[in-house]
XYZ file of N, CA, C and O in Angstrom:
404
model
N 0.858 -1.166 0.000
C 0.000 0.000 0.000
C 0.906 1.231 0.000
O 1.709 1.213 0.932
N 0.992 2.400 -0.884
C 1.307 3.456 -0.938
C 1.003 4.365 0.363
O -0.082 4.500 0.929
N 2.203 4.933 0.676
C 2.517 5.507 1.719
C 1.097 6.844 2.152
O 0.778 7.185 3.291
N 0.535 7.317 0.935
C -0.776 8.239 1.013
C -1.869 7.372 1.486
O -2.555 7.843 2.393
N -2.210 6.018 0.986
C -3.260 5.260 1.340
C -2.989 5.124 2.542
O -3.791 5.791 3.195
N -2.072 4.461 3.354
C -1.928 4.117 4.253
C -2.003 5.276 5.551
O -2.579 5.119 6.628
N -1.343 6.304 5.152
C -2.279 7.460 6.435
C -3.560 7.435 6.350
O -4.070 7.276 7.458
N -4.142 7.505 5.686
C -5.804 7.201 5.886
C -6.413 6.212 6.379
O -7.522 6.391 6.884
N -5.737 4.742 6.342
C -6.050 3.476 6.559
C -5.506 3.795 8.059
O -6.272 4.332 8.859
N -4.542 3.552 8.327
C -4.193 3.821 9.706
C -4.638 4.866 10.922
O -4.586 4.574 12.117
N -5.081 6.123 10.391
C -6.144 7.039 10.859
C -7.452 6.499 11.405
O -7.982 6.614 12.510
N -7.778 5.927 10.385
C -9.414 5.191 10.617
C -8.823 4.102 11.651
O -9.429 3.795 12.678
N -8.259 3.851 11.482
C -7.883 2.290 12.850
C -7.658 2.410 13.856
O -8.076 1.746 14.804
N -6.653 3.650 13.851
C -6.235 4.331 15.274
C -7.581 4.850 15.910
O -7.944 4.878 17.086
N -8.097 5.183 14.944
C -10.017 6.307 15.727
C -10.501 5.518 16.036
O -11.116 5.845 17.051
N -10.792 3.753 15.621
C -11.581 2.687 16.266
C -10.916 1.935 17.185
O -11.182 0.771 17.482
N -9.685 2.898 17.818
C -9.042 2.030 18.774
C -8.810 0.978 18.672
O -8.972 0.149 19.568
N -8.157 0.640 17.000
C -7.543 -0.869 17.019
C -6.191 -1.131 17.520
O -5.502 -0.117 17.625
N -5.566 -2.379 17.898
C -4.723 -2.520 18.809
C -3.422 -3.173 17.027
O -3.080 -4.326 16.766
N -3.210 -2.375 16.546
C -2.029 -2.828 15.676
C -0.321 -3.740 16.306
O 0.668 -3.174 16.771
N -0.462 -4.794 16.150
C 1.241 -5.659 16.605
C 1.964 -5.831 15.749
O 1.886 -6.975 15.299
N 2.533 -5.332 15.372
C 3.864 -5.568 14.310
C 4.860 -6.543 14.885
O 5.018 -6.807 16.077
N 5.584 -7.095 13.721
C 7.095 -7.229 13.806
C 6.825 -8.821 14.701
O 7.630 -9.326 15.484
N 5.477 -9.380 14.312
C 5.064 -10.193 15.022
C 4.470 -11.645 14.551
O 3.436 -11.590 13.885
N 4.987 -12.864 14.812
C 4.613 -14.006 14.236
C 3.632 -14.671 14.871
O 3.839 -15.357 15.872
N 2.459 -14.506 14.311
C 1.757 -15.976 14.827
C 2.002 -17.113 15.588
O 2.976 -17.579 14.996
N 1.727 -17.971 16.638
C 2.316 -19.127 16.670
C 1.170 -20.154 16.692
O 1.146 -21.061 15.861
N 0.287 -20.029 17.568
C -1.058 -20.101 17.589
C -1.960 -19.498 18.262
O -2.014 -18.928 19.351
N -3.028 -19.843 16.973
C -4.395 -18.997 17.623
C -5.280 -20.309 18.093
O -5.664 -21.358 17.574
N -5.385 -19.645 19.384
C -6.372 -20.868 20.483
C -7.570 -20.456 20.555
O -7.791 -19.389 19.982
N -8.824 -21.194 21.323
C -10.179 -20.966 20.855
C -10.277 -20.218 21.875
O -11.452 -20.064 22.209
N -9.389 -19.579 22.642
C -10.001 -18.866 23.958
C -9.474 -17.453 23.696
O -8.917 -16.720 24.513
N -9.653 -17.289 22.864
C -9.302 -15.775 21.947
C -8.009 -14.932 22.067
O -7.814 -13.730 21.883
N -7.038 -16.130 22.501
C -5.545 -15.554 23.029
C -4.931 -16.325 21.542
O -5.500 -17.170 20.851
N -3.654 -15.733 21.360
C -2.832 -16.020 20.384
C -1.782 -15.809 21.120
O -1.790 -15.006 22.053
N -0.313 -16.819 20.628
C 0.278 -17.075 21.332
C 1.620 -16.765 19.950
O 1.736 -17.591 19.044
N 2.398 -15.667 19.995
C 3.328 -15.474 19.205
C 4.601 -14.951 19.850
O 4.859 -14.781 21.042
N 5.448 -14.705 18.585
C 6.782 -14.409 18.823
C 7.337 -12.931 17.853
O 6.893 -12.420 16.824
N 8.197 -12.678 18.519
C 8.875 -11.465 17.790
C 9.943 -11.884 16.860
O 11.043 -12.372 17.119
N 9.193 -11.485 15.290
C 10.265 -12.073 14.443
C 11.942 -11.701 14.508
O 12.824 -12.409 14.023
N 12.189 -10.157 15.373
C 13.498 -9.889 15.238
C 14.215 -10.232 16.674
O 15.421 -10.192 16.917
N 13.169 -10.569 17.533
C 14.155 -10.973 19.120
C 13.947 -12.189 19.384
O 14.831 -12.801 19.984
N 12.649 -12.903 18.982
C 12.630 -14.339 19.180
C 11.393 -14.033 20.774
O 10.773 -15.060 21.051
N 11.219 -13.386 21.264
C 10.533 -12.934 22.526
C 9.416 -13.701 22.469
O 8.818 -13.310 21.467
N 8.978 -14.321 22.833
C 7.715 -14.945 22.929
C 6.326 -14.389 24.077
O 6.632 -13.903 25.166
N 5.285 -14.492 23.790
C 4.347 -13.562 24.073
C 2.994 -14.374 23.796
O 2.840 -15.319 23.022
N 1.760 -13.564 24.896
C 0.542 -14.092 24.697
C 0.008 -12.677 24.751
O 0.268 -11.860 25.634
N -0.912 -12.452 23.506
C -1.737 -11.677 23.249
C -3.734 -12.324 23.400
O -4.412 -13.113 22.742
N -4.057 -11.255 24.884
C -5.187 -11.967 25.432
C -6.739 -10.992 24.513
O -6.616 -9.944 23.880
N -8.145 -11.820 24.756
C -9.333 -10.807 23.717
C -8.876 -10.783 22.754
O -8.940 -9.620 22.355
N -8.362 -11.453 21.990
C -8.203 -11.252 19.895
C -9.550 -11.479 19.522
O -10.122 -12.569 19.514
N -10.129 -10.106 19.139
C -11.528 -11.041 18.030
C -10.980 -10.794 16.721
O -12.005 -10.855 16.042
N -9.951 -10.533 15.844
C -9.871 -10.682 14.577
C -8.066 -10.785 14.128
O -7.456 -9.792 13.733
N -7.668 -11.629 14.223
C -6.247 -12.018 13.287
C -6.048 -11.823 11.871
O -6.236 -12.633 10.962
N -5.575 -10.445 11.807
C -4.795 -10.857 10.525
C -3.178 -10.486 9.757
O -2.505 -9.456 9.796
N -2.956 -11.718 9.127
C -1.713 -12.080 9.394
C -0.914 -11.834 7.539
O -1.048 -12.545 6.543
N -0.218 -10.703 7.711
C 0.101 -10.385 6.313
C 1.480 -11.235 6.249
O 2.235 -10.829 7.132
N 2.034 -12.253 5.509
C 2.945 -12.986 5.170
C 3.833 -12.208 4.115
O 3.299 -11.394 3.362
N 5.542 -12.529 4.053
C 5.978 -12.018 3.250
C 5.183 -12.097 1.500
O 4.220 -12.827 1.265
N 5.476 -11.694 1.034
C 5.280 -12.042 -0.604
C 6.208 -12.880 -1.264
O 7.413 -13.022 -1.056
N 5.125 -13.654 -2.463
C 5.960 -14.699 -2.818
C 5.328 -15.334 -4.674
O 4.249 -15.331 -5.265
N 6.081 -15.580 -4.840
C 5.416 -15.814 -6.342
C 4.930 -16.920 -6.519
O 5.226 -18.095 -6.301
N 3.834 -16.141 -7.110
C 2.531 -17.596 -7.199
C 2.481 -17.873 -8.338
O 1.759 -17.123 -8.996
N 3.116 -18.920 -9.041
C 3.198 -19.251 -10.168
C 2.551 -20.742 -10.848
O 2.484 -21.097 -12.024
N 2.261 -21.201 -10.003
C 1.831 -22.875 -10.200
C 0.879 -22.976 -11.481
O 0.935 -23.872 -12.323
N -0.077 -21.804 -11.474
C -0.718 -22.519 -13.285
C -0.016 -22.162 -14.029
O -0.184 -22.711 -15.118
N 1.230 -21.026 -13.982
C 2.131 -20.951 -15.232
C 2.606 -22.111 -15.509
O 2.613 -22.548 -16.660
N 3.146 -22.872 -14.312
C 4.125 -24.176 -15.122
C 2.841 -25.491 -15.534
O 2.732 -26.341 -16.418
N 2.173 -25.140 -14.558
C 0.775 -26.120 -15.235
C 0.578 -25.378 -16.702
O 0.244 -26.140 -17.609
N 0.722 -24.172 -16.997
C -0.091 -24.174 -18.783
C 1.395 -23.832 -19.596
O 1.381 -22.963 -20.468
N 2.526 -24.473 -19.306
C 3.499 -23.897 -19.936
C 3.747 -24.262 -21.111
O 4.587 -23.757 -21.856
N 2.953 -25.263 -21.373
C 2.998 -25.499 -23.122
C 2.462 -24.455 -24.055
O 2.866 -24.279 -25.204
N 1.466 -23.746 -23.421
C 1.024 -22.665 -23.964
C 1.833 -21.391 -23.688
O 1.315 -20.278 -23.781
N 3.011 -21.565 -23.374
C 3.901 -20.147 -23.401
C 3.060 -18.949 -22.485
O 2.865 -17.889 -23.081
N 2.725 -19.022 -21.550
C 2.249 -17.653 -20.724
C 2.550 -17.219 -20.581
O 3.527 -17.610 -19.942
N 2.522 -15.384 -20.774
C 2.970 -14.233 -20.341
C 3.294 -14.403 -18.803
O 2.269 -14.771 -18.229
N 3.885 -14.326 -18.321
C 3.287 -13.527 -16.635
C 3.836 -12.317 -16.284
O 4.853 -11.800 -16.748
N 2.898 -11.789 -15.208
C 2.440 -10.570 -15.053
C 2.410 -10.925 -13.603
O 2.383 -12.087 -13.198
N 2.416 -9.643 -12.680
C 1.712 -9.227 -11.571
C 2.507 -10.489 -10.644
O 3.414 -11.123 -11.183
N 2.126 -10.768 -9.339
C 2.479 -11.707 -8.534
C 3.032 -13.034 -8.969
O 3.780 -13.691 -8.245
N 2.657 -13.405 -10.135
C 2.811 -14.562 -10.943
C 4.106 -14.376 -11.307
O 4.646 -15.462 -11.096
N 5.142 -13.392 -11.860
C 6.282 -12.994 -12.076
C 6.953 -12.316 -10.857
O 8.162 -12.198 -11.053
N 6.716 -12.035 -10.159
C 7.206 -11.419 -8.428
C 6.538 -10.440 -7.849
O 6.434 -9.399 -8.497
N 6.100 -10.489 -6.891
C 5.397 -9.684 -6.198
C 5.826 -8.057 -5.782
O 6.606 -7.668 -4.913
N 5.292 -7.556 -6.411
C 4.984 -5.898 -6.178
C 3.802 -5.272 -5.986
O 2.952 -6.142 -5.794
N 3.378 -4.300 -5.948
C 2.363 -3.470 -5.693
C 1.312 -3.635 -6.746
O 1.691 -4.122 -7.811
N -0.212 -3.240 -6.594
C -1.104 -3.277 -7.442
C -0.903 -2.711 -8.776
O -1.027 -3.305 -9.847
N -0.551 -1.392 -8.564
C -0.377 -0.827 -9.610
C 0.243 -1.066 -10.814
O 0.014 -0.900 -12.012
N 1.396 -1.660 -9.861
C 2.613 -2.669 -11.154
C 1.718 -3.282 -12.041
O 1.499 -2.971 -13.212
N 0.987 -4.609 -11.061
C 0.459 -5.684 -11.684
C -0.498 -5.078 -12.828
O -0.319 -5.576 -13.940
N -1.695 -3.869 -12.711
C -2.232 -3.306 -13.370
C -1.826 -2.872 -14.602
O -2.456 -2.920 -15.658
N -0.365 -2.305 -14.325
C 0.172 -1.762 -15.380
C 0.922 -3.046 -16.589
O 1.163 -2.776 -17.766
N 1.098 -3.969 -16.153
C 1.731 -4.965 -16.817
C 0.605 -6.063 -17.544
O 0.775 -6.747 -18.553
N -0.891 -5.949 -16.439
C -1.902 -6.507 -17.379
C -2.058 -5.524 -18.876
O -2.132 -5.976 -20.018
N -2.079 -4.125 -18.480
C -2.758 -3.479 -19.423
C -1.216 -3.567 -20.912
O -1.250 -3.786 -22.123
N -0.316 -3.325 -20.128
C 0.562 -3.401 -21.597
C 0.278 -5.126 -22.329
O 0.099 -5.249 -23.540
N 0.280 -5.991 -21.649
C 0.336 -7.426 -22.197
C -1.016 -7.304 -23.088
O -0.968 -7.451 -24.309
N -2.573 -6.946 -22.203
C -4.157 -6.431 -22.885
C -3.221 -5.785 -24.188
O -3.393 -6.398 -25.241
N -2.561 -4.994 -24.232
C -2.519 -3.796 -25.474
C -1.413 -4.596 -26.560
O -1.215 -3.967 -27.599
N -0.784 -5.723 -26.443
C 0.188 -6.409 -27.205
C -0.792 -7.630 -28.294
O -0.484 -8.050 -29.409
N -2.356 -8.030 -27.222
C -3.142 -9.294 -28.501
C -3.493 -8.603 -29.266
O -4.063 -9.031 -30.270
């Protein structure tokens, strides 16, 4: 997300008093609404108590699996399928490939 979107996104979150954790791994989420993680850069381990909503942004990674499934048919790729960047990229690389049939 572009650094302009994201003051706005983060504005609205901060005003609903959401509780943002960074820099933070999952380890598990238990049914008693605690999650039980670690700090990806110290290793610190931690219980975070009341979670009603997890969500867990993972590095990026290229998702390519129907390319090599249709590779007889020579596929372009584009967008996440060729490495992961921003929307816009991907947008911009559908529309030049759209403007090449």
């Amino acid at each position: 997300m572009n650094y302009c979107s994201a003051l706005g996104v983060h504005r609205r979150l901060h005003g609903l008093e959401v509780e943002i954790v960074t820099a933070t791994e999952p380890m598990e989420i238990r049914d008693d609404g605690s999650v039980h993680c670690r700090n990806v850069f110290s290793g610190h381990e931690g219980v975070i108590e009341d979670v009603d909503t997890v969500v867990y942004a993972t590095p990026r990674r290229v998702e390519d699996r129907l390319a090599h499934a249709l590779a007889d048919l020579s596929p372009v790729l584009i967008g996440d399928c060729l490495a992961p960047r921003n929307l816009a990229i991907a947008i911009h690389e559908g529309h030049r490939v759209g403007n090449t049939l």
